[in-house]
């Protein structure tokens, strides 16, 4: 099913943007794992709406209510079920979208797919609102990975063409940006990005950008060749995040312009550990981790819901019609998407870790 992910764990996301609640069920998690509710809430707060001038004014607390699977601060082996109640919806703002789809959004394709029975308020189950329960699952996986010495952090590389002035060290990435409101290395670059977002908001428009995610502490040998590769498993869930239009690993597209002598990561030995002198592979060879940091970037498109008039169509009349979108929307979703990308990566990695654990038990 399209709302379910995982091979060794099974994550299901349910609800719509304006339904009474949204939530997730996470099955296949071992018993006895600690759940730090306060730390999880801090993680969810990074994604929550209505906190600053570059996000939607819709305010939601995004406090998960666990219905099962967690007992006295530990997993108990049962499926973990959690809901987040929607308390600040304005469904009337979307009444005109049933007959006049938003350009760039899934309104039209959903109409075709579901024959007009889909929930179009706030984008229904195509909405970025569904990344909140994704972050519940991912926030838990981040905690469990940290116990194994595996850390995940993401940053903003660029917004609206304004790039961070400092590059991430692909051999020894510093993850000190984790948890920051606007995670960029250069404060000056951050101010330029904010200015671009503010300008787009004033003009009734939106902007996109690029997020870079890094995973450290992974052992060599994780993943499978062909369709079970680390890139495939991460990309599958990252592409499930609304607005993600491209994912690349390591040097990414730049590798196409290199020679083999430039792109190949030469080997060395440091303190008895096998390492590489560069990390153009992004820590993955043949779909399997090589012990170096796993690094990937995700391109986020501009928010499709913008307040300036756009050309659309009247579906009943099959005629061109001007559309002005109402409602509350982010002029740029990149800052709020940073923890979502971290969450998606954590779920994929923990799923693969569980697979390795199960294989070890069979030996």
mmCIF file of C-alpha atoms in Angstrom:
data_model
loop_
_atom_site.group_PDB
_atom_site.id
_atom_site.type_symbol
_atom_site.label_atom_id
_atom_site.label_comp_id
_atom_site.label_asym_id
_atom_site.label_seq_id
_atom_site.Cartn_x
_atom_site.Cartn_y
_atom_site.Cartn_z
ATOM 1 C CA UNK A 1 0.000 0.000 0.000
ATOM 2 C CA UNK A 2 1.261 3.462 -0.819
ATOM 3 C CA UNK A 3 0.966 4.736 2.753
ATOM 4 C CA UNK A 4 3.129 1.924 4.157
ATOM 5 C CA UNK A 5 6.938 1.727 4.180
ATOM 6 C CA UNK A 6 9.518 -0.772 5.358
ATOM 7 C CA UNK A 7 10.726 -4.356 5.122
ATOM 8 C CA UNK A 8 11.718 -5.200 8.693
ATOM 9 C CA UNK A 9 9.646 -2.516 10.338
ATOM 10 C CA UNK A 10 6.284 -1.502 8.905
ATOM 11 C CA UNK A 11 5.317 2.161 9.038
ATOM 12 C CA UNK A 12 1.775 3.191 8.088
ATOM 13 C CA UNK A 13 0.699 6.846 7.913
ATOM 14 C CA UNK A 14 -2.993 7.746 8.100
ATOM 15 C CA UNK A 15 -5.265 10.793 8.107
ATOM 16 C CA UNK A 16 -5.697 13.936 6.044
ATOM 17 C CA UNK A 17 -4.684 17.553 6.475
ATOM 18 C CA UNK A 18 -8.059 18.550 7.977
ATOM 19 C CA UNK A 19 -9.253 15.215 9.379
ATOM 20 C CA UNK A 20 -9.869 15.083 13.153
ATOM 21 C CA UNK A 21 -6.447 13.515 13.604
ATOM 22 C CA UNK A 22 -3.441 12.217 11.725
ATOM 23 C CA UNK A 23 -1.211 9.430 12.913
ATOM 24 C CA UNK A 24 1.097 6.512 12.377
ATOM 25 C CA UNK A 25 1.467 2.847 13.257
ATOM 26 C CA UNK A 26 5.003 1.489 13.572
ATOM 27 C CA UNK A 27 5.183 -2.305 13.736
ATOM 28 C CA UNK A 28 8.125 -4.695 14.078
ATOM 29 C CA UNK A 29 9.967 -2.681 16.744
ATOM 30 C CA UNK A 30 11.697 -4.775 19.448
ATOM 31 C CA UNK A 31 10.529 -4.518 23.045
ATOM 32 C CA UNK A 32 12.597 -2.723 25.661
ATOM 33 C CA UNK A 33 13.721 0.289 23.642
ATOM 34 C CA UNK A 34 13.594 3.582 25.582
ATOM 35 C CA UNK A 35 11.221 6.328 24.438
ATOM 36 C CA UNK A 36 12.163 9.847 25.545
ATOM 37 C CA UNK A 37 8.890 11.764 25.096
ATOM 38 C CA UNK A 38 10.455 15.154 25.853
ATOM 39 C CA UNK A 39 13.217 14.663 23.311
ATOM 40 C CA UNK A 40 10.678 13.494 20.753
ATOM 41 C CA UNK A 41 8.571 16.615 21.314
ATOM 42 C CA UNK A 42 11.616 18.837 20.814
ATOM 43 C CA UNK A 43 12.182 17.126 17.485
ATOM 44 C CA UNK A 44 8.539 17.546 16.430
ATOM 45 C CA UNK A 45 8.616 21.234 17.369
ATOM 46 C CA UNK A 46 11.201 21.835 14.658
ATOM 47 C CA UNK A 47 8.657 20.794 12.016
ATOM 48 C CA UNK A 48 5.533 22.284 13.624
ATOM 49 C CA UNK A 49 3.776 25.147 11.762
ATOM 50 C CA UNK A 50 3.095 28.711 12.857
ATOM 51 C CA UNK A 51 6.356 29.401 14.693
ATOM 52 C CA UNK A 52 7.998 32.110 12.571
ATOM 53 C CA UNK A 53 7.523 34.482 9.661
ATOM 54 C CA UNK A 54 8.709 31.996 7.031
ATOM 55 C CA UNK A 55 6.115 29.308 7.769
ATOM 56 C CA UNK A 56 2.347 29.001 7.527
ATOM 57 C CA UNK A 57 0.382 30.904 10.219
ATOM 58 C CA UNK A 58 -1.638 27.728 10.926
ATOM 59 C CA UNK A 59 -0.743 26.789 14.504
ATOM 60 C CA UNK A 60 -0.807 23.189 15.680
ATOM 61 C CA UNK A 61 0.766 21.828 18.856
ATOM 62 C CA UNK A 62 1.694 18.539 17.197
ATOM 63 C CA UNK A 63 1.733 16.649 20.497
ATOM 64 C CA UNK A 64 1.517 12.911 19.823
ATOM 65 C CA UNK A 65 -0.821 10.768 21.865
ATOM 66 C CA UNK A 66 0.417 7.190 22.079
ATOM 67 C CA UNK A 67 -2.415 4.684 21.909
ATOM 68 C CA UNK A 68 -0.285 1.554 22.158
ATOM 69 C CA UNK A 69 3.177 0.092 21.892
ATOM 70 C CA UNK A 70 4.798 2.265 24.599
ATOM 71 C CA UNK A 71 4.558 1.390 28.280
ATOM 72 C CA UNK A 72 6.296 3.179 31.161
ATOM 73 C CA UNK A 73 8.736 4.857 28.788
ATOM 74 C CA UNK A 74 9.747 1.730 26.850
ATOM 75 C CA UNK A 75 8.533 -0.111 23.766
ATOM 76 C CA UNK A 76 6.601 -3.243 24.712
ATOM 77 C CA UNK A 77 6.755 -5.163 21.433
ATOM 78 C CA UNK A 78 3.224 -4.299 20.322
ATOM 79 C CA UNK A 79 2.704 -2.033 17.305
ATOM 80 C CA UNK A 80 3.376 1.580 18.269
ATOM 81 C CA UNK A 81 0.316 3.696 17.450
ATOM 82 C CA UNK A 82 0.240 7.474 17.848
ATOM 83 C CA UNK A 83 -2.160 10.224 16.800
ATOM 84 C CA UNK A 84 -1.807 13.979 16.490
ATOM 85 C CA UNK A 85 -5.086 15.893 16.706
ATOM 86 C CA UNK A 86 -5.797 18.619 14.153
ATOM 87 C CA UNK A 87 -7.185 21.599 16.059
ATOM 88 C CA UNK A 88 -6.715 24.623 13.776
ATOM 89 C CA UNK A 89 -8.340 23.796 10.439
ATOM 90 C CA UNK A 90 -10.228 26.120 8.073
ATOM 91 C CA UNK A 91 -11.653 23.742 5.508
ATOM 92 C CA UNK A 92 -13.876 26.414 3.956
ATOM 93 C CA UNK A 93 -10.785 28.031 2.435
ATOM 94 C CA UNK A 94 -10.544 25.073 0.042
ATOM 95 C CA UNK A 95 -14.161 24.809 -1.123
ATOM 96 C CA UNK A 96 -13.373 26.005 -4.661
ATOM 97 C CA UNK A 97 -10.612 23.455 -5.289
ATOM 98 C CA UNK A 98 -12.975 20.571 -5.972
ATOM 99 C CA UNK A 99 -13.825 22.104 -9.332
ATOM 100 C CA UNK A 100 -10.693 24.194 -9.944
ATOM 101 C CA UNK A 101 -7.382 22.427 -9.208
ATOM 102 C CA UNK A 102 -4.285 24.246 -7.980
ATOM 103 C CA UNK A 103 -1.390 24.251 -10.464
ATOM 104 C CA UNK A 104 1.554 22.322 -9.066
ATOM 105 C CA UNK A 105 -0.542 20.463 -6.480
ATOM 106 C CA UNK A 106 -2.112 16.983 -6.582
ATOM 107 C CA UNK A 107 -5.700 18.293 -6.832
ATOM 108 C CA UNK A 108 -6.126 17.309 -10.488
ATOM 109 C CA UNK A 109 -4.363 13.940 -10.351
ATOM 110 C CA UNK A 110 -6.260 13.026 -7.162
ATOM 111 C CA UNK A 111 -9.531 13.933 -8.892
ATOM 112 C CA UNK A 112 -8.687 11.546 -11.723
ATOM 113 C CA UNK A 113 -7.439 8.802 -9.404
ATOM 114 C CA UNK A 114 -10.301 8.876 -6.898
ATOM 115 C CA UNK A 115 -13.167 10.082 -9.044
ATOM 116 C CA UNK A 116 -13.866 13.202 -7.012
ATOM 117 C CA UNK A 117 -14.239 11.396 -3.679
ATOM 118 C CA UNK A 118 -10.876 12.560 -2.306
ATOM 119 C CA UNK A 119 -10.588 14.988 0.606
ATOM 120 C CA UNK A 120 -9.412 18.215 -1.003
ATOM 121 C CA UNK A 121 -9.367 20.374 2.175
ATOM 122 C CA UNK A 122 -5.780 21.357 2.823
ATOM 123 C CA UNK A 123 -4.602 18.888 0.222
ATOM 124 C CA UNK A 124 -6.118 15.858 1.971
ATOM 125 C CA UNK A 125 -3.651 13.006 2.330
ATOM 126 C CA UNK A 126 -1.341 14.628 -0.209
ATOM 127 C CA UNK A 127 -0.591 17.415 2.260
ATOM 128 C CA UNK A 128 2.727 18.097 3.937
ATOM 129 C CA UNK A 129 0.703 17.891 7.160
ATOM 130 C CA UNK A 130 1.214 14.120 6.960
ATOM 131 C CA UNK A 131 4.929 14.625 7.606
ATOM 132 C CA UNK A 132 4.058 15.219 11.277
ATOM 133 C CA UNK A 133 3.354 11.520 11.997
ATOM 134 C CA UNK A 134 6.333 10.647 9.789
ATOM 135 C CA UNK A 135 8.416 12.714 12.206
ATOM 136 C CA UNK A 136 6.949 10.826 15.172
ATOM 137 C CA UNK A 137 8.253 7.566 13.712
ATOM 138 C CA UNK A 138 11.505 9.133 12.564
ATOM 139 C CA UNK A 139 12.077 10.894 15.863
ATOM 140 C CA UNK A 140 11.838 7.551 17.653
ATOM 141 C CA UNK A 141 14.224 5.907 15.189
ATOM 142 C CA UNK A 142 16.703 8.760 15.687
ATOM 143 C CA UNK A 143 16.733 8.005 19.420
ATOM 144 C CA UNK A 144 17.307 4.290 18.881
ATOM 145 C CA UNK A 145 20.028 4.890 16.294
ATOM 146 C CA UNK A 146 21.820 7.280 18.655
ATOM 147 C CA UNK A 147 22.138 4.410 21.152
ATOM 148 C CA UNK A 148 24.180 2.625 18.478
ATOM 149 C CA UNK A 149 26.401 5.663 17.876
ATOM 150 C CA UNK A 150 24.630 6.586 14.639
ATOM 151 C CA UNK A 151 23.784 10.271 14.214
ATOM 152 C CA UNK A 152 21.694 11.993 11.569
ATOM 153 C CA UNK A 153 21.681 15.703 10.809
ATOM 154 C CA UNK A 154 20.559 17.894 7.934
ATOM 155 C CA UNK A 155 21.117 21.493 6.912
ATOM 156 C CA UNK A 156 19.902 23.998 4.350
ATOM 157 C CA UNK A 157 22.276 24.170 1.387
ATOM 158 C CA UNK A 158 20.369 26.813 -0.538
ATOM 159 C CA UNK A 159 17.056 28.641 -0.830
ATOM 160 C CA UNK A 160 15.947 30.555 -3.934
ATOM 161 C CA UNK A 161 19.480 30.361 -5.335
ATOM 162 C CA UNK A 162 21.112 31.775 -2.186
ATOM 163 C CA UNK A 163 23.684 29.211 -1.062
ATOM 164 C CA UNK A 164 25.301 28.571 2.296
ATOM 165 C CA UNK A 165 28.855 29.957 2.208
ATOM 166 C CA UNK A 166 30.403 26.957 3.979
ATOM 167 C CA UNK A 167 30.603 23.436 2.572
ATOM 168 C CA UNK A 168 30.036 20.331 4.643
ATOM 169 C CA UNK A 169 33.209 18.261 5.168
ATOM 170 C CA UNK A 170 32.223 14.960 3.502
ATOM 171 C CA UNK A 171 34.936 13.049 5.395
ATOM 172 C CA UNK A 172 34.253 14.419 8.866
ATOM 173 C CA UNK A 173 30.949 16.301 8.840
ATOM 174 C CA UNK A 174 30.146 18.387 11.874
ATOM 175 C CA UNK A 175 26.551 17.857 12.919
ATOM 176 C CA UNK A 176 26.447 20.802 15.327
ATOM 177 C CA UNK A 177 23.578 22.328 13.328
ATOM 178 C CA UNK A 178 21.151 19.652 14.526
ATOM 179 C CA UNK A 179 18.142 21.258 16.175
ATOM 180 C CA UNK A 180 18.875 24.818 15.072
ATOM 181 C CA UNK A 181 15.936 26.917 13.902
ATOM 182 C CA UNK A 182 17.528 27.814 10.580
ATOM 183 C CA UNK A 183 20.351 25.297 10.078
ATOM 184 C CA UNK A 184 23.031 26.936 7.944
ATOM 185 C CA UNK A 185 26.747 27.261 8.634
ATOM 186 C CA UNK A 186 26.929 30.914 7.549
ATOM 187 C CA UNK A 187 24.653 33.375 9.433
ATOM 188 C CA UNK A 188 25.070 35.890 6.589
ATOM 189 C CA UNK A 189 23.861 33.314 4.052
ATOM 190 C CA UNK A 190 20.937 32.537 6.328
ATOM 191 C CA UNK A 191 19.901 36.181 6.361
ATOM 192 C CA UNK A 192 20.019 36.324 2.565
ATOM 193 C CA UNK A 193 17.826 33.218 2.377
ATOM 194 C CA UNK A 194 15.318 34.704 4.826
ATOM 195 C CA UNK A 195 15.212 37.877 2.727
ATOM 196 C CA UNK A 196 14.354 35.815 -0.363
ATOM 197 C CA UNK A 197 11.546 34.080 1.526
ATOM 198 C CA UNK A 198 10.190 37.394 2.803
ATOM 199 C CA UNK A 199 10.249 38.844 -0.701
ATOM 200 C CA UNK A 200 8.364 35.848 -2.095
ATOM 201 C CA UNK A 201 5.743 36.164 0.659
ATOM 202 C CA UNK A 202 5.194 39.856 -0.111
ATOM 203 C CA UNK A 203 4.766 39.026 -3.788
ATOM 204 C CA UNK A 204 2.264 36.241 -3.064
ATOM 205 C CA UNK A 205 4.760 33.678 -4.291
ATOM 206 C CA UNK A 206 6.977 30.906 -2.904
ATOM 207 C CA UNK A 207 10.531 29.574 -3.196
ATOM 208 C CA UNK A 208 12.256 26.196 -2.882
ATOM 209 C CA UNK A 209 15.727 24.993 -2.039
ATOM 210 C CA UNK A 210 18.100 22.126 -1.287
ATOM 211 C CA UNK A 211 18.580 20.157 1.941
ATOM 212 C CA UNK A 212 21.694 18.112 2.681
ATOM 213 C CA UNK A 213 21.519 15.172 5.078
ATOM 214 C CA UNK A 214 24.432 13.323 6.659
ATOM 215 C CA UNK A 215 24.517 10.032 8.572
ATOM 216 C CA UNK A 216 27.595 9.200 10.647
ATOM 217 C CA UNK A 217 28.552 6.140 12.665
ATOM 218 C CA UNK A 218 27.219 3.597 10.175
ATOM 219 C CA UNK A 219 29.228 0.381 9.945
ATOM 220 C CA UNK A 220 30.504 -0.892 6.620
ATOM 221 C CA UNK A 221 28.397 -3.645 5.072
ATOM 222 C CA UNK A 222 24.884 -2.276 5.595
ATOM 223 C CA UNK A 223 22.546 -2.608 2.629
ATOM 224 C CA UNK A 224 22.104 -4.949 -0.338
ATOM 225 C CA UNK A 225 23.028 -4.842 -4.025
ATOM 226 C CA UNK A 226 20.584 -4.075 -6.793
ATOM 227 C CA UNK A 227 17.133 -3.063 -5.535
ATOM 228 C CA UNK A 228 17.945 -3.363 -1.830
ATOM 229 C CA UNK A 229 20.690 -0.735 -1.913
ATOM 230 C CA UNK A 230 21.001 1.987 0.717
ATOM 231 C CA UNK A 231 20.327 4.638 -1.924
ATOM 232 C CA UNK A 232 17.157 2.856 -3.034
ATOM 233 C CA UNK A 233 15.822 2.410 0.503
ATOM 234 C CA UNK A 234 16.500 6.018 1.518
ATOM 235 C CA UNK A 235 15.266 7.507 -1.765
ATOM 236 C CA UNK A 236 11.979 5.582 -1.591
ATOM 237 C CA UNK A 237 10.922 7.161 1.691
ATOM 238 C CA UNK A 238 12.436 10.586 0.953
ATOM 239 C CA UNK A 239 10.436 10.757 -2.277
ATOM 240 C CA UNK A 240 7.354 10.154 -0.133
ATOM 241 C CA UNK A 241 7.892 13.600 1.389
ATOM 242 C CA UNK A 242 5.710 16.095 -0.517
ATOM 243 C CA UNK A 243 7.666 18.601 -2.634
ATOM 244 C CA UNK A 244 10.833 16.474 -2.943
ATOM 245 C CA UNK A 245 11.713 16.457 -6.657
ATOM 246 C CA UNK A 246 15.271 15.109 -6.695
ATOM 247 C CA UNK A 247 17.575 13.039 -4.479
ATOM 248 C CA UNK A 248 21.282 12.475 -5.089
ATOM 249 C CA UNK A 249 24.081 10.870 -3.107
ATOM 250 C CA UNK A 250 27.674 11.964 -2.645
ATOM 251 C CA UNK A 251 28.893 13.974 -5.611
ATOM 252 C CA UNK A 252 25.500 13.396 -7.236
ATOM 253 C CA UNK A 253 25.066 14.995 -10.643
ATOM 254 C CA UNK A 254 28.581 16.455 -10.453
ATOM 255 C CA UNK A 255 29.942 12.912 -10.837
ATOM 256 C CA UNK A 256 28.704 12.914 -14.432
ATOM 257 C CA UNK A 257 31.220 15.677 -15.213
ATOM 258 C CA UNK A 258 34.233 14.020 -13.520
ATOM 259 C CA UNK A 259 36.815 11.573 -14.776
ATOM 260 C CA UNK A 260 37.195 8.270 -13.017
ATOM 261 C CA UNK A 261 40.511 9.415 -11.569
ATOM 262 C CA UNK A 262 38.666 12.335 -9.942
ATOM 263 C CA UNK A 263 35.497 10.531 -8.895
ATOM 264 C CA UNK A 264 37.020 7.359 -7.431
ATOM 265 C CA UNK A 265 37.522 7.488 -3.656
ATOM 266 C CA UNK A 266 41.062 6.241 -2.996
ATOM 267 C CA UNK A 267 41.556 4.085 0.107
ATOM 268 C CA UNK A 268 43.800 4.699 3.101
ATOM 269 C CA UNK A 269 44.234 3.421 6.648
ATOM 270 C CA UNK A 270 43.847 5.697 9.690
ATOM 271 C CA UNK A 271 44.375 4.320 13.198
ATOM 272 C CA UNK A 272 43.888 0.846 11.837
ATOM 273 C CA UNK A 273 40.568 1.753 10.179
ATOM 274 C CA UNK A 274 39.962 1.602 6.432
ATOM 275 C CA UNK A 275 38.832 4.972 5.137
ATOM 276 C CA UNK A 276 38.748 6.894 1.870
ATOM 277 C CA UNK A 277 40.569 10.099 0.966
ATOM 278 C CA UNK A 278 37.435 11.587 -0.615
ATOM 279 C CA UNK A 279 33.738 10.756 -0.332
ATOM 280 C CA UNK A 280 32.282 11.228 -3.793
ATOM 281 C CA UNK A 281 30.368 7.972 -3.362
ATOM 282 C CA UNK A 282 28.485 9.430 -0.387
ATOM 283 C CA UNK A 283 29.487 6.479 1.787
ATOM 284 C CA UNK A 284 27.816 3.877 -0.464
ATOM 285 C CA UNK A 285 29.294 1.495 -3.052
ATOM 286 C CA UNK A 286 27.209 -1.145 -4.795
ATOM 287 C CA UNK A 287 24.273 -0.227 -2.562
ATOM 288 C CA UNK A 288 26.317 -1.103 0.558
ATOM 289 C CA UNK A 289 27.836 1.260 3.126
ATOM 290 C CA UNK A 290 31.633 1.518 3.148
ATOM 291 C CA UNK A 291 31.967 3.000 6.651
ATOM 292 C CA UNK A 292 32.259 6.611 5.529
ATOM 293 C CA UNK A 293 29.511 9.169 6.239
ATOM 294 C CA UNK A 294 26.396 8.661 4.103
ATOM 295 C CA UNK A 295 25.550 12.002 2.507
ATOM 296 C CA UNK A 296 22.654 12.900 0.235
ATOM 297 C CA UNK A 297 20.820 16.006 -0.944
ATOM 298 C CA UNK A 298 17.109 16.516 -1.571
ATOM 299 C CA UNK A 299 15.727 19.234 -3.823
ATOM 300 C CA UNK A 300 12.514 20.826 -2.517
ATOM 301 C CA UNK A 301 10.220 22.581 -4.968
ATOM 302 C CA UNK A 302 8.454 25.878 -4.159
ATOM 303 C CA UNK A 303 5.181 25.541 -2.256
ATOM 304 C CA UNK A 304 2.506 25.141 -4.979
ATOM 305 C CA UNK A 305 -0.182 26.995 -3.000
ATOM 306 C CA UNK A 306 0.510 30.674 -3.639
ATOM 307 C CA UNK A 307 -1.795 33.650 -3.246
ATOM 308 C CA UNK A 308 -1.142 35.341 -6.591
ATOM 309 C CA UNK A 309 -3.642 34.572 -9.386
ATOM 310 C CA UNK A 310 -2.811 31.563 -11.553
ATOM 311 C CA UNK A 311 -4.338 30.039 -14.654
ATOM 312 C CA UNK A 312 -6.254 26.833 -14.003
ATOM 313 C CA UNK A 313 -9.397 25.207 -15.383
ATOM 314 C CA UNK A 314 -12.988 24.588 -14.393
ATOM 315 C CA UNK A 315 -13.235 20.796 -14.370
ATOM 316 C CA UNK A 316 -17.054 20.643 -14.817
ATOM 317 C CA UNK A 317 -17.034 23.189 -17.673
ATOM 318 C CA UNK A 318 -13.660 22.170 -19.192
ATOM 319 C CA UNK A 319 -12.736 25.825 -19.582
ATOM 320 C CA UNK A 320 -9.738 27.903 -18.600
ATOM 321 C CA UNK A 321 -10.353 29.757 -15.339
ATOM 322 C CA UNK A 322 -8.314 32.039 -13.109
ATOM 323 C CA UNK A 323 -7.655 30.709 -9.612
ATOM 324 C CA UNK A 324 -6.683 32.578 -6.465
ATOM 325 C CA UNK A 325 -5.744 30.166 -3.687
ATOM 326 C CA UNK A 326 -7.017 30.921 -0.209
ATOM 327 C CA UNK A 327 -5.848 29.402 3.054
ATOM 328 C CA UNK A 328 -2.597 29.549 5.004
ATOM 329 C CA UNK A 329 0.583 28.356 3.352
ATOM 330 C CA UNK A 330 4.368 28.421 3.729
ATOM 331 C CA UNK A 331 6.214 30.793 1.384
ATOM 332 C CA UNK A 332 9.061 28.267 1.727
ATOM 333 C CA UNK A 333 8.833 24.819 3.278
ATOM 334 C CA UNK A 334 12.581 24.112 3.213
ATOM 335 C CA UNK A 335 13.329 25.052 6.877
ATOM 336 C CA UNK A 336 10.460 22.920 8.205
ATOM 337 C CA UNK A 337 11.401 20.077 5.847
ATOM 338 C CA UNK A 338 14.883 19.706 7.379
ATOM 339 C CA UNK A 339 13.733 17.507 10.315
ATOM 340 C CA UNK A 340 11.401 15.632 7.948
ATOM 341 C CA UNK A 341 14.363 14.580 5.798
ATOM 342 C CA UNK A 342 16.224 13.535 8.957
ATOM 343 C CA UNK A 343 13.201 11.504 10.054
ATOM 344 C CA UNK A 344 12.863 9.786 6.678
ATOM 345 C CA UNK A 345 16.549 8.865 6.644
ATOM 346 C CA UNK A 346 16.351 7.531 10.212
ATOM 347 C CA UNK A 347 13.406 5.265 9.389
ATOM 348 C CA UNK A 348 15.204 3.848 6.349
ATOM 349 C CA UNK A 349 18.437 3.236 8.243
ATOM 350 C CA UNK A 350 16.725 1.680 11.267
ATOM 351 C CA UNK A 351 14.747 -0.592 8.956
ATOM 352 C CA UNK A 352 18.035 -1.833 7.470
ATOM 353 C CA UNK A 353 19.661 -2.153 10.906
ATOM 354 C CA UNK A 354 16.768 -4.390 12.005
ATOM 355 C CA UNK A 355 17.374 -6.525 8.924
ATOM 356 C CA UNK A 356 21.028 -6.960 9.847
ATOM 357 C CA UNK A 357 20.075 -7.833 13.431
ATOM 358 C CA UNK A 358 17.633 -10.476 12.276
ATOM 359 C CA UNK A 359 20.250 -11.949 9.932
ATOM 360 C CA UNK A 360 22.780 -12.103 12.773
ATOM 361 C CA UNK A 361 20.279 -13.972 14.979
ATOM 362 C CA UNK A 362 19.825 -16.669 12.337
ATOM 363 C CA UNK A 363 23.560 -17.460 12.220
#
